[in-house]
mmCIF file of C-alpha atoms in Angstrom:
data_model
loop_
_atom_site.group_PDB
_atom_site.id
_atom_site.type_symbol
_atom_site.label_atom_id
_atom_site.label_comp_id
_atom_site.label_asym_id
_atom_site.label_seq_id
_atom_site.Cartn_x
_atom_site.Cartn_y
_atom_site.Cartn_z
ATOM 1 C CA MET A 1 29.641 -3.852 -40.851
ATOM 2 C CA GLY A 2 26.646 -0.733 -40.141
ATOM 3 C CA ALA A 3 23.264 -0.618 -41.172
ATOM 4 C CA GLY A 4 23.790 2.469 -44.166
ATOM 5 C CA ASP A 5 27.170 0.437 -45.479
ATOM 6 C CA SER A 6 26.911 -1.557 -48.071
ATOM 7 C CA LEU A 7 27.669 -4.117 -50.147
ATOM 8 C CA SER A 8 28.712 -5.954 -53.065
ATOM 9 C CA GLY A 9 25.811 -7.752 -54.939
ATOM 10 C CA LYS A 10 27.186 -10.988 -55.640
ATOM 11 C CA PRO A 11 26.125 -14.098 -58.569
ATOM 12 C CA THR A 12 23.339 -16.949 -57.868
ATOM 13 C CA ALA A 13 26.144 -19.306 -59.122
ATOM 14 C CA ALA A 14 29.074 -17.554 -56.591
ATOM 15 C CA SER A 15 27.516 -19.518 -53.611
ATOM 16 C CA ARG A 16 25.992 -22.354 -55.540
ATOM 17 C CA THR A 17 26.661 -25.856 -54.507
ATOM 18 C CA THR A 18 26.102 -29.584 -54.095
ATOM 19 C CA LEU A 19 26.421 -32.046 -51.108
ATOM 20 C CA SER A 20 26.217 -36.041 -52.048
ATOM 21 C CA HIS A 21 26.110 -38.874 -49.623
ATOM 22 C CA ILE A 22 25.959 -42.478 -50.433
ATOM 23 C CA MET A 23 23.056 -44.039 -48.097
ATOM 24 C CA THR A 24 23.347 -46.829 -45.609
ATOM 25 C CA ALA A 25 20.988 -49.039 -43.384
ATOM 26 C CA GLY A 26 21.551 -46.221 -40.489
ATOM 27 C CA ASP A 27 19.708 -43.819 -42.749
ATOM 28 C CA THR A 28 15.836 -46.170 -42.234
ATOM 29 C CA ASN A 29 13.375 -46.306 -40.753
ATOM 30 C CA LEU A 30 11.095 -48.492 -39.866
ATOM 31 C CA LEU A 31 9.406 -49.078 -43.784
ATOM 32 C CA GLY A 32 13.287 -49.939 -44.930
ATOM 33 C CA THR A 33 13.710 -46.409 -46.663
ATOM 34 C CA VAL A 34 15.215 -43.292 -45.777
ATOM 35 C CA HIS A 35 14.297 -41.660 -42.698
ATOM 36 C CA GLY A 36 13.736 -37.933 -44.130
ATOM 37 C CA GLY A 37 14.792 -36.033 -40.877
ATOM 38 C CA VAL A 38 17.806 -37.743 -42.293
ATOM 39 C CA ILE A 39 17.446 -35.901 -46.048
ATOM 40 C CA MET A 40 16.157 -32.608 -43.942
ATOM 41 C CA LYS A 41 19.156 -32.711 -42.411
ATOM 42 C CA LEU A 42 21.811 -33.394 -46.170
ATOM 43 C CA VAL A 43 18.986 -30.364 -46.275
ATOM 44 C CA ASP A 44 20.370 -28.213 -43.789
ATOM 45 C CA ASP A 45 24.712 -28.727 -43.766
ATOM 46 C CA ALA A 46 23.902 -28.269 -48.706
ATOM 47 C CA ALA A 47 21.786 -24.413 -47.418
ATOM 48 C CA GLY A 48 23.943 -23.526 -44.350
ATOM 49 C CA ALA A 49 27.209 -24.411 -46.557
ATOM 50 C CA VAL A 50 25.699 -21.665 -49.416
ATOM 51 C CA ALA A 51 24.645 -18.909 -46.952
ATOM 52 C CA GLY A 52 27.885 -19.102 -45.370
ATOM 53 C CA ARG A 53 29.349 -18.710 -49.024
ATOM 54 C CA HIS A 54 26.799 -15.843 -49.530
ATOM 55 C CA SER A 55 27.520 -14.141 -45.973
ATOM 56 C CA GLY A 56 31.182 -14.067 -46.301
ATOM 57 C CA GLY A 57 30.511 -15.808 -42.320
ATOM 58 C CA PRO A 58 28.452 -17.346 -40.713
ATOM 59 C CA ALA A 59 24.432 -17.887 -41.117
ATOM 60 C CA VAL A 60 21.555 -19.682 -38.839
ATOM 61 C CA THR A 61 18.419 -21.675 -40.065
ATOM 62 C CA ALA A 62 15.020 -19.311 -39.821
ATOM 63 C CA SER A 63 13.259 -21.657 -41.469
ATOM 64 C CA MET A 64 12.039 -24.495 -43.033
ATOM 65 C CA ASP A 65 9.423 -24.523 -45.678
ATOM 66 C CA GLU A 66 8.001 -25.935 -48.538
ATOM 67 C CA MET A 67 10.001 -29.024 -48.029
ATOM 68 C CA VAL A 68 9.259 -31.829 -50.036
ATOM 69 C CA PHE A 69 9.245 -35.880 -50.070
ATOM 70 C CA LEU A 70 9.021 -37.075 -53.662
ATOM 71 C CA GLU A 71 10.213 -39.844 -53.866
ATOM 72 C CA PRO A 72 11.437 -42.474 -51.559
ATOM 73 C CA VAL A 73 15.078 -42.333 -51.015
ATOM 74 C CA ARG A 74 16.622 -46.201 -50.200
ATOM 75 C CA VAL A 75 20.215 -47.506 -49.087
ATOM 76 C CA GLY A 76 22.659 -47.249 -51.713
ATOM 77 C CA ASP A 77 20.690 -44.558 -53.862
ATOM 78 C CA LEU A 78 23.558 -41.605 -54.383
ATOM 79 C CA VAL A 79 22.247 -38.334 -52.693
ATOM 80 C CA HIS A 80 22.866 -34.878 -53.950
ATOM 81 C CA VAL A 81 21.811 -31.564 -53.204
ATOM 82 C CA HIS A 82 22.277 -28.632 -55.280
ATOM 83 C CA ALA A 83 21.426 -25.790 -53.398
ATOM 84 C CA GLN A 84 21.243 -21.941 -53.971
ATOM 85 C CA CYS A 85 20.974 -18.580 -52.589
ATOM 86 C CA ASN A 86 17.657 -17.371 -54.628
ATOM 87 C CA TRP A 87 17.058 -14.303 -52.765
ATOM 88 C CA THR A 88 17.896 -12.033 -50.120
ATOM 89 C CA GLY A 89 17.284 -9.204 -47.884
ATOM 90 C CA ARG A 90 19.022 -7.018 -45.413
ATOM 91 C CA THR A 91 19.965 -10.277 -43.097
ATOM 92 C CA SER A 92 18.358 -12.972 -44.218
ATOM 93 C CA MET A 93 18.514 -15.115 -47.653
ATOM 94 C CA GLU A 94 16.193 -18.219 -48.575
ATOM 95 C CA ILE A 95 18.125 -20.601 -50.122
ATOM 96 C CA GLY A 96 16.274 -23.116 -52.677
ATOM 97 C CA VAL A 97 17.954 -26.572 -52.675
ATOM 98 C CA ARG A 98 16.522 -29.282 -55.357
ATOM 99 C CA VAL A 99 17.776 -33.042 -53.887
ATOM 100 C CA MET A 100 18.022 -36.253 -56.722
ATOM 101 C CA ALA A 101 19.007 -39.271 -55.832
ATOM 102 C CA GLU A 102 20.972 -41.799 -58.741
ATOM 103 C CA ARG A 103 19.825 -45.693 -57.288
ATOM 104 C CA TRP A 104 22.799 -48.598 -56.992
ATOM 105 C CA ASN A 105 21.420 -50.973 -59.402
ATOM 106 C CA GLU A 106 19.765 -48.892 -61.855
ATOM 107 C CA SER A 107 21.499 -47.385 -65.336
ATOM 108 C CA THR A 108 18.775 -44.661 -64.660
ATOM 109 C CA PRO A 109 19.628 -40.449 -64.642
ATOM 110 C CA ALA A 110 19.207 -38.879 -61.096
ATOM 111 C CA GLN A 111 15.887 -38.224 -60.401
ATOM 112 C CA GLN A 112 13.873 -35.581 -58.565
ATOM 113 C CA VAL A 113 13.334 -36.747 -55.121
ATOM 114 C CA GLY A 114 12.411 -33.981 -52.122
ATOM 115 C CA SER A 115 12.808 -29.476 -52.598
ATOM 116 C CA ALA A 116 12.720 -27.465 -50.615
ATOM 117 C CA TYR A 117 13.760 -24.154 -49.548
ATOM 118 C CA LEU A 118 15.354 -22.506 -46.390
ATOM 119 C CA VAL A 119 15.921 -18.724 -44.593
ATOM 120 C CA PHE A 120 19.551 -18.797 -43.133
ATOM 121 C CA ALA A 121 19.303 -15.563 -41.363
ATOM 122 C CA ALA A 122 24.089 -14.370 -41.236
ATOM 123 C CA VAL A 123 26.029 -13.410 -37.379
ATOM 124 C CA ASP A 124 27.729 -11.592 -36.539
ATOM 125 C CA ALA A 125 30.213 -13.701 -33.370
ATOM 126 C CA ASP A 126 27.126 -12.521 -31.358
ATOM 127 C CA GLY A 127 25.028 -14.465 -32.631
ATOM 128 C CA LYS A 128 23.579 -10.856 -33.911
ATOM 129 C CA PRO A 129 22.269 -10.278 -37.045
ATOM 130 C CA ARG A 130 24.308 -8.900 -39.728
ATOM 131 C CA THR A 131 24.783 -7.464 -43.703
ATOM 132 C CA VAL A 132 24.736 -9.918 -46.284
ATOM 133 C CA PRO A 133 25.452 -9.284 -50.095
ATOM 134 C CA PRO A 134 22.325 -9.235 -52.700
ATOM 135 C CA VAL A 135 22.797 -12.229 -54.068
ATOM 136 C CA VAL A 136 22.053 -11.061 -58.012
ATOM 137 C CA PRO A 137 20.630 -13.322 -60.364
ATOM 138 C CA ASP A 138 23.020 -14.494 -63.062
ATOM 139 C CA SER A 139 19.983 -16.594 -65.957
ATOM 140 C CA GLU A 140 16.194 -16.210 -66.214
ATOM 141 C CA ARG A 141 15.862 -19.009 -64.928
ATOM 142 C CA ASN A 142 17.145 -17.666 -61.786
ATOM 143 C CA GLU A 143 15.899 -14.394 -62.021
ATOM 144 C CA ARG A 144 11.750 -16.893 -62.214
ATOM 145 C CA ARG A 145 13.428 -17.518 -58.062
ATOM 146 C CA PHE A 146 14.640 -14.836 -57.260
ATOM 147 C CA LYS A 147 10.499 -13.185 -58.427
ATOM 148 C CA GLU A 148 8.866 -17.285 -56.902
ATOM 149 C CA ALA A 149 11.491 -16.081 -53.172
ATOM 150 C CA GLN A 150 9.734 -12.899 -53.166
ATOM 151 C CA ILE A 151 6.982 -14.439 -53.634
ATOM 152 C CA ARG A 152 6.910 -17.069 -50.452
ATOM 153 C CA ARG A 153 8.463 -13.978 -48.424
ATOM 154 C CA THR A 154 5.305 -12.484 -48.484
ATOM 155 C CA HIS A 155 3.264 -15.431 -47.895
ATOM 156 C CA ARG A 156 5.892 -15.869 -44.692
ATOM 157 C CA LEU A 157 5.200 -13.087 -43.099
ATOM 158 C CA ALA A 158 1.583 -12.298 -43.435
ATOM 159 C CA ARG A 159 1.666 -16.031 -41.989
ATOM 160 C CA ARG A 160 2.830 -14.934 -39.777
ATOM 161 C CA ARG A 161 1.290 -11.402 -38.704
ATOM 162 C CA ALA A 162 -1.774 -13.597 -39.225
ATOM 163 C CA ILE A 163 -0.963 -16.067 -36.432
ATOM 164 C CA LYS A 164 -0.264 -12.879 -33.675
ATOM 165 C CA GLU A 165 -3.617 -11.544 -34.440
ATOM 166 C CA LEU A 166 -5.621 -14.092 -33.880
ATOM 167 C CA ARG A 167 -3.076 -15.254 -30.445
ATOM 168 C CA ALA A 168 -2.903 -11.558 -29.198
ATOM 169 C CA GLN A 169 -6.790 -12.397 -29.080
ATOM 170 C CA GLN A 170 -7.581 -15.104 -27.551
ATOM 171 C CA PRO A 171 -7.150 -16.005 -23.627
ATOM 172 C CA SER A 172 -3.334 -17.980 -22.822
ATOM 173 C CA GLU A 173 -3.877 -21.844 -22.649
ATOM 174 C CA GLY A 174 -0.763 -22.489 -21.082
#
């Protein structure tokens, strides 16, 4: 698809997904809780599924920011990773992820244990960027998420630019 081609927009709900996984002893860290890297992989997997669905093909992780761990996850917890496309650019997408856990030994509702925002780039068979359809927010909440994602993008780009400028002013340290 050429740069001038336009794609029909897709509603937020079209690519939303949930990935669920029971945490086992093999997922733990030295403190006996689930290792943050295990949760991050689940987050990346769910976000990747959403990015692929939304873009209609392969997409790769470009960045992960604002990964927040709110509560520890324990062995036996059933973890649900909810992901959706919040914003799209020409070839990139921000995927918002909410991590919920149901405690195996409590009869309480699942509680939020983490969240993250990831940016994915859609790629073609040669690994080159390809155009993605715009996301069409389908509720007031998703319109807010779309606007928040635009703010995060502005901050990511400004931070990248500032670091690049600073490095250009400093002699290389190897």
